XYZ file of C-alpha atoms in Angstrom:
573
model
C -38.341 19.770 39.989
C -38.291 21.038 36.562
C -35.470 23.836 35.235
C -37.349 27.155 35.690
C -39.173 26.050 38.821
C -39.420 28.608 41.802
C -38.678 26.903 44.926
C -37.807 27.749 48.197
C -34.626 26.717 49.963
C -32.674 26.974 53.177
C -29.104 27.827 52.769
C -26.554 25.717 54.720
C -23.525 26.810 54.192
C -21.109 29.203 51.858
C -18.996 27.449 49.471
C -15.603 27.907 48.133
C -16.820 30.868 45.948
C -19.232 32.728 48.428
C -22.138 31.161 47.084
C -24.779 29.854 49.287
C -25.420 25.984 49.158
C -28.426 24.223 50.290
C -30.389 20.910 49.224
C -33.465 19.581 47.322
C -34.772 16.054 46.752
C -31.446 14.821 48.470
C -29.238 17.136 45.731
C -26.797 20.077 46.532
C -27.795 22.794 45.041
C -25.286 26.497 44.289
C -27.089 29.866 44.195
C -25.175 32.561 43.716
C -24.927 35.052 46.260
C -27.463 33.482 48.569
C -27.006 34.515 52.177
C -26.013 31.295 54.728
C -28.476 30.319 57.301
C -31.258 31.481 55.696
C -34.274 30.973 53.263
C -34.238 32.407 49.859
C -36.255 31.670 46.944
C -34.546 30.598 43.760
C -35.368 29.705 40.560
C -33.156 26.272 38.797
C -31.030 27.106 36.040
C -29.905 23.556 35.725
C -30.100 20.071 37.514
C -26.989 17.781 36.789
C -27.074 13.948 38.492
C -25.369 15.105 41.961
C -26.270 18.784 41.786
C -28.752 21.811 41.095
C -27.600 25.325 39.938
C -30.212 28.137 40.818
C -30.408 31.872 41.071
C -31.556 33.918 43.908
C -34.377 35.777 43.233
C -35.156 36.798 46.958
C -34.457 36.293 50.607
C -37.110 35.438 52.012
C -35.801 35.154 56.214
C -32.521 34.885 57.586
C -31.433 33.697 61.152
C -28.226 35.991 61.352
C -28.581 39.446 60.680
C -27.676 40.492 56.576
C -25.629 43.989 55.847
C -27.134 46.702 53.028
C -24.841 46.113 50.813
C -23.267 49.443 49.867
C -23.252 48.579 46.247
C -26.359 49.247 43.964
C -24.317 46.990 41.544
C -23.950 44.197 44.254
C -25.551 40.444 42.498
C -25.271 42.390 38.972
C -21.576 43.236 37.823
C -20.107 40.068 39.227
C -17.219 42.170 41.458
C -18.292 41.587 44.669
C -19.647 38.211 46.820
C -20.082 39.121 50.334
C -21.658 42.350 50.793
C -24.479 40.685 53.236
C -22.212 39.731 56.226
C -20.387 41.816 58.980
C -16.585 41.800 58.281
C -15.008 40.052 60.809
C -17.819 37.199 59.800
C -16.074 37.353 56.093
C -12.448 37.279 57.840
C -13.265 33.609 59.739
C -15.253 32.312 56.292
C -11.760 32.803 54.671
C -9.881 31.549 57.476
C -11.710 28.444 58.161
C -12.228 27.814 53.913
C -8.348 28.018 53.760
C -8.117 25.308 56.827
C -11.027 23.318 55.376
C -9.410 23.490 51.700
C -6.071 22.449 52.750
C -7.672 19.561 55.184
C -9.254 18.558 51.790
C -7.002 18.241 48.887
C -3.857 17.733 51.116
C -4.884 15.159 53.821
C -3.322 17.795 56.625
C -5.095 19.531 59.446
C -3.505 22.788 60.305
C -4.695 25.953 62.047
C -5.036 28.694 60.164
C -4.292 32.246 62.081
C -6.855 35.299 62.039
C -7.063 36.287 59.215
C -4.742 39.869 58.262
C -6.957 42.753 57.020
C -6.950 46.610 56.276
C -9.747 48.941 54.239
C -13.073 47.090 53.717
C -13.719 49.310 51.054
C -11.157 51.971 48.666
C -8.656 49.136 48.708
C -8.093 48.407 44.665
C -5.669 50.161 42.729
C -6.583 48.418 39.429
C -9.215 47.548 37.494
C -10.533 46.302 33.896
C -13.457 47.655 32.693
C -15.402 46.611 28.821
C -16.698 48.862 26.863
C -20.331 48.371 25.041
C -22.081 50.511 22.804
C -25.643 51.052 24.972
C -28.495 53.627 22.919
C -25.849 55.171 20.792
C -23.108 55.967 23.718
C -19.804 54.149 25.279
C -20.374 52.695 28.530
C -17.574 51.044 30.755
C -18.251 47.957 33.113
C -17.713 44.587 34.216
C -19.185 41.213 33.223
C -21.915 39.713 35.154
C -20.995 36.667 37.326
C -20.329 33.547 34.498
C -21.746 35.618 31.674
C -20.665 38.184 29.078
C -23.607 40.392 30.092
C -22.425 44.366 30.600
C -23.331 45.883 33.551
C -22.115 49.461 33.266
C -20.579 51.201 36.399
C -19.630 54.745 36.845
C -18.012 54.006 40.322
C -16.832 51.015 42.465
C -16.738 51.423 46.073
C -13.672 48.620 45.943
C -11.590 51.070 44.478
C -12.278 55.154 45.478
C -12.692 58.252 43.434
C -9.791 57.751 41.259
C -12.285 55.257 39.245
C -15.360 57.717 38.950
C -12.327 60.444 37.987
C -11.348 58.165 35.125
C -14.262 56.847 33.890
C -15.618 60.485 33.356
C -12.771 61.578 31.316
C -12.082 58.504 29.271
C -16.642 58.191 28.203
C -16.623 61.735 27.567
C -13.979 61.486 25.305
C -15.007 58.255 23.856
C -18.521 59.976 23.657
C -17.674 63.279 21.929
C -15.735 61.139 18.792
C -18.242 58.672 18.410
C -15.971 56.031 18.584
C -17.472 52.489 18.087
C -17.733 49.610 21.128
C -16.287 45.932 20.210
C -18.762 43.392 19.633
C -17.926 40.393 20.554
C -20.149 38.049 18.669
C -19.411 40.130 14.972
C -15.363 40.961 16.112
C -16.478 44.851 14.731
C -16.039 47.754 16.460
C -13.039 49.357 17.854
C -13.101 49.888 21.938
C -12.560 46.772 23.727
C -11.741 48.723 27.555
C -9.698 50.459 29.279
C -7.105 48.737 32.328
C -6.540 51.338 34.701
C -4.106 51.610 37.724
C -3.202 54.032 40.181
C -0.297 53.461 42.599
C 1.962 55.779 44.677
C 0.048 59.270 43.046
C 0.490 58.036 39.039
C -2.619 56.819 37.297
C -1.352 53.907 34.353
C -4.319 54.012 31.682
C -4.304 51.566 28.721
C -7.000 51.991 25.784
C -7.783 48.134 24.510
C -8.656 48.488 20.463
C -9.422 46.049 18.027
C -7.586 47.628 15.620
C -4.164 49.596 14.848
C -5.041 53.216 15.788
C -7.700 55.204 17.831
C -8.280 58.605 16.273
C -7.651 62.171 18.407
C -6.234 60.038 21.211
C -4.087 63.251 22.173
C -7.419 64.888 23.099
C -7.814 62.340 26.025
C -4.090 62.908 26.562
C -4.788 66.497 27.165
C -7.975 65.879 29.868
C -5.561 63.449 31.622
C -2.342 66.031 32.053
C -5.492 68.511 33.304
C -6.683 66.072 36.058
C -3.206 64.538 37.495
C 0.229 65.563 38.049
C 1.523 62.139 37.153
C 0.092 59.668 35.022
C 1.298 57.202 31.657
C -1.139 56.666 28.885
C -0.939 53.885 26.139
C -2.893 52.416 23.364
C -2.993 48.171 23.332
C -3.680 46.919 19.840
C -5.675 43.598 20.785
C -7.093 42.108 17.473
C -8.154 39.092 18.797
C -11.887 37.656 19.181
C -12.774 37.846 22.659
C -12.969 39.124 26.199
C -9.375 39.279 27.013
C -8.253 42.670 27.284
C -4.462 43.783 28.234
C -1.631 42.087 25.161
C 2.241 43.012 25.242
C 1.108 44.868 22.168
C 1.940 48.151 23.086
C 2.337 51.898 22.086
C 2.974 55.178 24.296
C 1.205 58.090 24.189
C 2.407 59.590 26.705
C 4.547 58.729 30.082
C 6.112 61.256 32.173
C 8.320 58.443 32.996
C 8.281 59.618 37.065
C 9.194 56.967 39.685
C 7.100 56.233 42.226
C 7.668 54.243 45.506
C 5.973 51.106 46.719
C 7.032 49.992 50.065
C 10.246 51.378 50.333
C 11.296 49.801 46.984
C 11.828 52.964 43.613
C 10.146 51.942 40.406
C 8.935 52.405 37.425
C 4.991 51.239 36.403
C 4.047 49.797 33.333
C 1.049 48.420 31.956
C 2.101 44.816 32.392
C 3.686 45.584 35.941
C 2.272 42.765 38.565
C 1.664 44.505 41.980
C -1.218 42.945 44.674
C -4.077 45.005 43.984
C -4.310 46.120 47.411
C -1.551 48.590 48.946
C -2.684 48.272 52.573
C -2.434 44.569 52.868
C 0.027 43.842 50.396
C 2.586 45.357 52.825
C 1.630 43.393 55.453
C 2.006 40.340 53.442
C 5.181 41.180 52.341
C 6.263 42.350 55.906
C 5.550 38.912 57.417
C 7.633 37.369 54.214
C 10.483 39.101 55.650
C 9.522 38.161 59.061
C 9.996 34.667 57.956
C 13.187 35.076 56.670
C 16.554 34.988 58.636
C 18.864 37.483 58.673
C 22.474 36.282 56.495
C 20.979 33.167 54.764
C 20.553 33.065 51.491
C 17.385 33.454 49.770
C 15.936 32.255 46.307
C 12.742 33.593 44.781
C 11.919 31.339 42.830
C 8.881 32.956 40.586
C 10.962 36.688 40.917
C 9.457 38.255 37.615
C 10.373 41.928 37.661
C 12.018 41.712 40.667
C 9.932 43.441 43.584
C 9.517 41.286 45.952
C 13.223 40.008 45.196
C 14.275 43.634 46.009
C 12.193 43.506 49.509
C 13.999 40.250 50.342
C 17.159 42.047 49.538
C 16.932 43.445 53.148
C 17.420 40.686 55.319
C 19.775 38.933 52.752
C 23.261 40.171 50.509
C 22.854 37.139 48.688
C 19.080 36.883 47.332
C 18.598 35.210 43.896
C 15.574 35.483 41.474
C 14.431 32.930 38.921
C 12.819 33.706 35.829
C 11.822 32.610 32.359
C 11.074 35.223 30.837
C 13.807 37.220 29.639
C 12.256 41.065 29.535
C 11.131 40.211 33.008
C 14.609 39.617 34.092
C 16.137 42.613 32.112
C 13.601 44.618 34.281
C 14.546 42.982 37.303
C 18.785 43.838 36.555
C 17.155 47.449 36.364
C 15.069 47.173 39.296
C 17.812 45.985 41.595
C 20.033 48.686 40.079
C 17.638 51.531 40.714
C 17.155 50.670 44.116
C 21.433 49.822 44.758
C 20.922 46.377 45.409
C 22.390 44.687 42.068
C 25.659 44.089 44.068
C 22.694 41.540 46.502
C 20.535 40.464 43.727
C 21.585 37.900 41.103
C 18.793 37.736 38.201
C 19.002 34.108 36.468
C 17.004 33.923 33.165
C 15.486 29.758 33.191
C 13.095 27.474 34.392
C 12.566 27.094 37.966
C 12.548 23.519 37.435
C 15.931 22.747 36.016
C 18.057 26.124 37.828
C 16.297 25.628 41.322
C 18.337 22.200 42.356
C 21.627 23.046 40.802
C 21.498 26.625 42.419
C 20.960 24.714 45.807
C 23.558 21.892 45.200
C 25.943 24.595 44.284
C 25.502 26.293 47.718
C 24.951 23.930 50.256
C 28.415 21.665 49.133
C 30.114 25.045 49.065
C 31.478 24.836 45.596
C 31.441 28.469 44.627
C 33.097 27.556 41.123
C 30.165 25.447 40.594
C 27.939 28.329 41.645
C 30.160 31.096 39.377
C 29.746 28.553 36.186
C 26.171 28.480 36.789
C 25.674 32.542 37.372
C 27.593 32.956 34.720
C 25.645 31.351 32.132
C 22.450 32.176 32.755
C 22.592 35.849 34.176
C 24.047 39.157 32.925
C 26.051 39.365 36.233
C 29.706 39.829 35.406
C 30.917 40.922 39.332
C 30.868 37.659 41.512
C 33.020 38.623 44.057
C 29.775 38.873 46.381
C 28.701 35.185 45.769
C 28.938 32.978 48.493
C 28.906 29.659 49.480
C 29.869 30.123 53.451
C 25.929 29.199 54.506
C 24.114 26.046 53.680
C 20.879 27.984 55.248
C 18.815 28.601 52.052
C 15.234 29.642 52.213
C 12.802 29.196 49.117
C 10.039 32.080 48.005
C 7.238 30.880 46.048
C 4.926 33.406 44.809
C 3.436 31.300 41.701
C 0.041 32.876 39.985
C -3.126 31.666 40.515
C -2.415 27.650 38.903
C 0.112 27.246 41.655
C 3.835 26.151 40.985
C 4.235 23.599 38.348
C 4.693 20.439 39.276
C 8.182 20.112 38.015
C 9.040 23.177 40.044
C 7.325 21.520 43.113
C 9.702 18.256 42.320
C 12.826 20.808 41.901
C 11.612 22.259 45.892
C 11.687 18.253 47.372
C 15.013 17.698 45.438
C 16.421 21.212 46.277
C 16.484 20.034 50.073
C 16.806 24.049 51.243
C 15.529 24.048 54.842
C 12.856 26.900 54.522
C 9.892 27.272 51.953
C 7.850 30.198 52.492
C 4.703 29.890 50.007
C 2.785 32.701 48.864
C -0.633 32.068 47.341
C -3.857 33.379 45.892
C -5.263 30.104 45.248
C -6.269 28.006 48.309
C -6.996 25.015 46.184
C -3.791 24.594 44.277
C -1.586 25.351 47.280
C -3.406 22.685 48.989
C -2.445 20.407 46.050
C 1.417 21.840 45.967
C 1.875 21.392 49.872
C 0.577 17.984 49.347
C 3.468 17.069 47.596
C 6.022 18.883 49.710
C 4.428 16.767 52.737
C 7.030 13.624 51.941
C 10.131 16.293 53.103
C 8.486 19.708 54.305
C 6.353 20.465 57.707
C 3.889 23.188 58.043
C 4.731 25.197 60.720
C 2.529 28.370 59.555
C -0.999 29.290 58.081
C -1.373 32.888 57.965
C -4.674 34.105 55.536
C -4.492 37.918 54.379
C -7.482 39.625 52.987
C -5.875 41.163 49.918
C -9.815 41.308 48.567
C -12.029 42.540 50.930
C -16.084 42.058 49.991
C -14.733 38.739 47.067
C -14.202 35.422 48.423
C -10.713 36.000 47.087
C -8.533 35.115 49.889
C -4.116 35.278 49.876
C -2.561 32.626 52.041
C 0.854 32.494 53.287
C 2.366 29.136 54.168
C 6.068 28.976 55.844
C 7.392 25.274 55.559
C 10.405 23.748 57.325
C 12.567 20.914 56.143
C 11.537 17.826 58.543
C 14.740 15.719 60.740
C 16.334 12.830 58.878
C 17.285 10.586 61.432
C 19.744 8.109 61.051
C 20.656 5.239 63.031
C 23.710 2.957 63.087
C 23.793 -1.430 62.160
C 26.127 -3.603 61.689
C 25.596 -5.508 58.457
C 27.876 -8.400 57.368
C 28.083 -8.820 53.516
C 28.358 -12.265 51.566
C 26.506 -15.208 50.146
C 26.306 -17.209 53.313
C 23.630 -17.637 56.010
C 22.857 -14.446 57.945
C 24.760 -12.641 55.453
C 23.717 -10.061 53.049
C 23.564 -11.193 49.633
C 25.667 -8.517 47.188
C 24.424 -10.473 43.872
C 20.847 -9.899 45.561
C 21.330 -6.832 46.325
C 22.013 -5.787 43.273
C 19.249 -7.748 41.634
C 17.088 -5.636 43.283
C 18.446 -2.585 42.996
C 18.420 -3.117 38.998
C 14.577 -3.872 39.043
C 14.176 -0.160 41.165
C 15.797 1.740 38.717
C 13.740 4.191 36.846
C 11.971 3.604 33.959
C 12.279 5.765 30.884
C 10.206 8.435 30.783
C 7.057 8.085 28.623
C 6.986 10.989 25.893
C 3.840 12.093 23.657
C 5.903 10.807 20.714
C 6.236 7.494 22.451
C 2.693 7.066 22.586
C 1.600 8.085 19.373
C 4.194 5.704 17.539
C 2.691 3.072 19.285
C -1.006 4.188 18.644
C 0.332 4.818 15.015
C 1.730 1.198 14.832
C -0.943 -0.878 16.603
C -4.076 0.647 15.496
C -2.435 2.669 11.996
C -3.866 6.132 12.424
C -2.073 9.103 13.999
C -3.403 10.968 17.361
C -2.672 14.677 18.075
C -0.898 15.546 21.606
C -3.887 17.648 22.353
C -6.015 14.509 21.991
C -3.386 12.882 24.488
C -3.052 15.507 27.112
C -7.674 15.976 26.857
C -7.812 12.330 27.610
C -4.765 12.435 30.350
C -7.233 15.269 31.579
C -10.204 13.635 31.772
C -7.921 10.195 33.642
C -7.121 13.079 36.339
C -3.749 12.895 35.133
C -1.060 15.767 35.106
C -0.690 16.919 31.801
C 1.743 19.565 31.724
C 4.929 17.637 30.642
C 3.246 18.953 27.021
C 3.473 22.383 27.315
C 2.237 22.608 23.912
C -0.368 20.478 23.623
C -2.343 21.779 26.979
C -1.969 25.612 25.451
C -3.653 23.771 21.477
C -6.523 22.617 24.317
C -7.508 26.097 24.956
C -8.102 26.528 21.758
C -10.963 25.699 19.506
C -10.556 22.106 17.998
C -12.638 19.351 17.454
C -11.838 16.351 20.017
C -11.262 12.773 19.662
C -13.106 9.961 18.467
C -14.534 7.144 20.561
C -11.666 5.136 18.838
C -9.085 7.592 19.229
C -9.447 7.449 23.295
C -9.470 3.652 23.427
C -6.565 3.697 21.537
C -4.764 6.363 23.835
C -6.174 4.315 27.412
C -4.622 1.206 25.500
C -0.959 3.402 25.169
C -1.796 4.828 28.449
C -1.873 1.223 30.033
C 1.314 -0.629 27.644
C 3.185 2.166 29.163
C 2.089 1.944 32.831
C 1.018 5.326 33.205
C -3.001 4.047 34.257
C-alpha cells in the first residue's frame, strides 16, 4: 500500500466527525464522508504508523439503505457530513457519540436521552461565505473539507431562500463594479466575503475587505432597502493575511436600528451578536435550561456575554448574575437587561470567571450581603442594591463556554464555588467530557440531554445538568497528647506542614533557572509548545499559547532538554 493506491474497503463505523472508518493491513484508516456498513473505494492520501487517510472516490455496496443527498454540493463545499442516512439514524449517531465521548475522556458511563430535533433542512440563520475571482467574475462559497479550495454556491438547503436572495444581490453588485476577489497566497485584492444573518425578519450583512473602503457601496445599500423591510449593512476592514473573515473593525452603512425579538427576549443585532444558529432548536435548548432551574434560587451565568441567555434565566430567578470579561459585552448586557425591564434582576459583573465565581458564591451562601454589596459594587455599574439578596444558599451555575470548553481555572472556581446545581451547555462533546471529568471529585451527573442544533453536520449541542454530591460526616472521639493511644499534636502538625502547597511554578521561574543552569534564555512560547507536546495544560500563559498560533520558529533539541530538565527540578513531570 503505496499513497495514491486505489483500494477497496469496508467501512465499520462513523467517527467523531462523520467520517467513515475502516481497516487495511491491520491500520485504521479515515475517509471522508464514506457511508458505514458498506464498501467504498478510496484512494490513500497518506499512511502515518497507526493510521491511513483516504478519499472516497465511490461506493461501491452498502448493507443499509443510503439517502440522495439533496445537495449537489454534498462531499465538495465541506458544509454538510451526513446527507446519506435517514434522520432519526443521524439523531442516535449523535446520541450514542456523546455517551461514547463522555465514557471516553471522562471515565463515566451515562445515558444519554433522544436526542432533541426540529427542521432537517432551512434551519441556519447565518452563514460565511469567501469570495474568489473565477473567469473574470465574483463568486461566493465555502471551503472544501481541510482545504482552502472554493467551491462556489448560489444556495444552501441548510439555510432557505434568504441565502439565494442575498447572494444574488450582493454578486451582481460585486459583478457590475468589477471589484477584485482576495487572494490569499499574494494578500491582493479587495473582497474577502460576506457574513450574513437573518433573525426575527432583519437580514445583518457584513462586506469583509482587505482594505479601508469599497467603492459605490450605497448602490448595494439601495438593492438591499428594495428586497427587505428590515435589514443592517456594514463594511469590516480585515487587513490581515488569511481566511478569517468577521474583525471588531467596523463601519455602518446603514442600520434601521429596528428591534427584533428572539424568544420572548427584545434586542438589538449586530454583526458580532452570538445567537445558536438554529431558531427552532435553540429554543428548546434554552427551554429545558429553564426547566432545570428552580424557581427563587439564585442563578449565575457564568460565560453571560451580551446577556441573552442571562435575560431568559431572568424568568425563573429576581436575582440572576452574569460574568464577563469583556467589558463592551457587559455594557451590552446593562442595555439588554434594561430593554427588556429586567436590570432591577440582572447584575452584570465585568471579570474573570475564575477569580469572581467563588467570592460571588461565598458571599451568598454565608449570607453576608455587605460582602456581596462590596463585591457588586466594584466590579459592576449597578448602583441600586436594594434587590440583592443573601436569604437562599440555593445557587445554580450556567455554563455556556465556546467550543474549547471552560478554562480550567474556571472549572477549579465551579469545585471551589460549592453551588449545588451546574447546568452545562456545550457544543463540544470532547471538551465537556474533559470539564465534567474534573467536576466528578464534587458534582454527579444526573442529566444527558443531546440537541441537534446542526442537522445534516456531525455538529451535535449537549446539555449536562450536574448536582452537588452528599458530604457525609460521621462523629469520633479522639483524645489528643503525646502518650500511647493518643494523638500526637507535634505530629500532627508535622504533617500538616509537609501538605501545604507548594508555590506555584511561573514561566519566569523556569526560564531563570534554564537561564542560570544552561546560560541561554527560552521564550514562554517555547515553554507552553513543549508543556503541549508533555500533554500538559498550558493556559496559565495566556500569552504565550496566543505567540503559538502564530508563525515562529520552534525550539532547539537543546532548548527542550533544557525545559524537561526545569519541568522535572520543579515537579511539574
Amino acid at each position: 500500500m503505496k499513497v495514491g493506491d486505489k483500494i477497496n474497503v469496508d467501512i465499520l463505523r462513523l467517527g467523531d466527525n462523520g467520517e467513515g472508518i475502516g481497516k487495511i493491513d491491520e491500520k485504521v484508516v479515515f475517509v471522508t464522508y464514506a457511508p458505514v456498513f458498506s464498501n467504498c473505494e478510496i484512494r490513500i492520501d497518506k499512511i502515518s504508523k497507526n493510521y491511513v487517510n483516504a478519499t472516497l472516490i465511490k461506493v461501491n455496496s452498502s448493507k443499509m439503505p443510503l439517502l440522495t443527498p439533496l445537495c449537489d454540493k454534498f462531499t465538495k463545499c465541506g458544509g454538510c457530513d451526513l446527507w446519506y442516512y435517514d434522520y432519526l439514524y443521524e439523531l442516535e449517531y449523535k446520541r450514542k457519540k456523546v455517551e461514547d465521548v463522555i465514557k471516553k475522556f471522562a471515565g463515566v458511563n451515562v445515558k444519554a436521552l433522544p436526542t432533541i430535533y426540529g427542521k432537517e433542512t432551512n434551519y441556519r440563520n447565518k452563514l460565511e461565505l469567501f469570495a474568489k475571482n473565477v473567469d473574470g467574475k465574483i463568486v461566493l462559497g465555502q471551503f472544501k473539507k481541510e482545504s482552502h479550495e472554493l467551491v462556489a454556491i448560489e444556495d444552501c438547503c441548510l439555510c432557505g431562500a434568504w441565502l439565494k436572495d442575498v447572494i444574488e444581490i450582493f454578486s451582481s453588485w460585486a459583478n457590475k463594479r468589477g471589484i477584485s476577489a482576495y487572494d490569499e497566497q499574494t494578500n491582493k485584492g479587495l473582497l474577502k466575503g460576506i457574513v450574513a444573518r437573518f433573525l426575527g425578519g432583519k437580514l445583518v450583512l457584513s462586506v469583509i475587505i482587505n482594505g479601508d473602503k469599497v467603492r459605490e457601496i450605497g448602490v448595494l445599500n439601495k438593492a438591499l432597502s428594495e428586497k427587505y423591510e428590515s435589514y443592517s449593512l456594514f463594511v469590516c476592514k480585515n487587513k490581515k493575511k488569511g481566511s478569517r473573515l468577521l474583525t471588531t473593525d467596523l463601519v455602518k452603512v446603514f442600520d434601521d436600528d429596528k428591534l427584533i425579538t428572539v424568544d420572548g427576549v427584545k434586542c438589538n443585532v449586530s454583526p458580532l451578536s452570538f445567537f445558536q444558529v438554529n431558531d427552532e432548536v435553540r429554543k428548546k435548548l434554552y427551554d429545558e435550561v429553564l426547566k432545570q432551574v428552580k424557581d427563587g434560587e439564585i442563578i449565575i451565568d457564568a460565560y453571560s456575554g451580551v446577556g441573552f441567555l442571562t435575560n431568559l434565566l431572568s424568568e425563573k430567578a429576581d436575582n440572576v448574575f452574569g460574568i464577563e470579561i469583556v467589558k463592551d459585552a457587559v455594557i451590552d448586557a446593562d442595555n439588554l437587561a434594561l430593554l427588556n425591564g429586567n436590570y432591577s434582576k440582572i447584575t452584570n459583573i465585568c471579570g474573570d470567571s475564575a477569580i469572581i465565581l467563588p467570592k460571588l458564591v461565598s458571599a451568598i451562601s454565608s449570607g453576608d450581603k455587605e460582602k456581596l454589596i462590596d463585591l457588586v459594587k466594584n466590579n459592576s455599574s449597578k448602583k441600586d442594591y436594594a434587590g440583592l439578596t443573601t436569604k437562599t444558599t440555593d445557587v445554580t451555575i450556567v455554563l455556556d463556554p465556546p467550543r474549547k470548553g471552560a478554562d480550567v481555572s474556571v472549572i477549579r472556581a465551579v469545585m471551589d464555588s460549592r453551588a449545588k446545581r451546574v447546568i452545562y451547555v456545550s457544543c463540544n462533546p470532547i471538551t465537556l467530557a474533559r470539564d465534567l471529568k474534573a467536576l466528578m471529585d464534587d458534582y454527579k451527573i444526573v442529566k444527558v440531554q443531546p440537541f441537534d442544533l446542526f442537522p445534516r453536520t456531525s455538529h451535535v449541542e449537549t446539555l449536562v445538568c450536574l448536582s452537588k454530591k452528599t458530604e457525609k460526616h460521621i462523629n469520633i472521639d479522639v483524645e489528643f497528647g503525646e502518650g500511647e493511644g493518643q494523638l500526637s499534636l507535634k505530629k500532627l502538625q508535622e504533617e500538616l506542614n509537609e501538605q501545604k502547597p507548594k508555590k506555584k511554578t511561573t514561566y519566569k521561574d523556569i526560564q531563570a533557572y534554564i537561564e542560570e543552569k544552561y546560560g541561554f534564555k527560552v521564550h514562554t512560547a517555547y515553554i507552553a509548545e513543549v508543556k503541549r507536546d508533555l500533554g500538559l495544560p498550558m493556559y496559565d500563559a495566556p500569552n504565550a499559547v496566543e505567540e503559538l498560533k502564530r508563525p515562529r520558529s520552534h525550539p532547539t533539541a537543546e532548548m527542550v532538554e533544557a525545559i524537561k530538565d526545569a519541568l522535572n527540578h520543579f515537579e511539574i513531570i
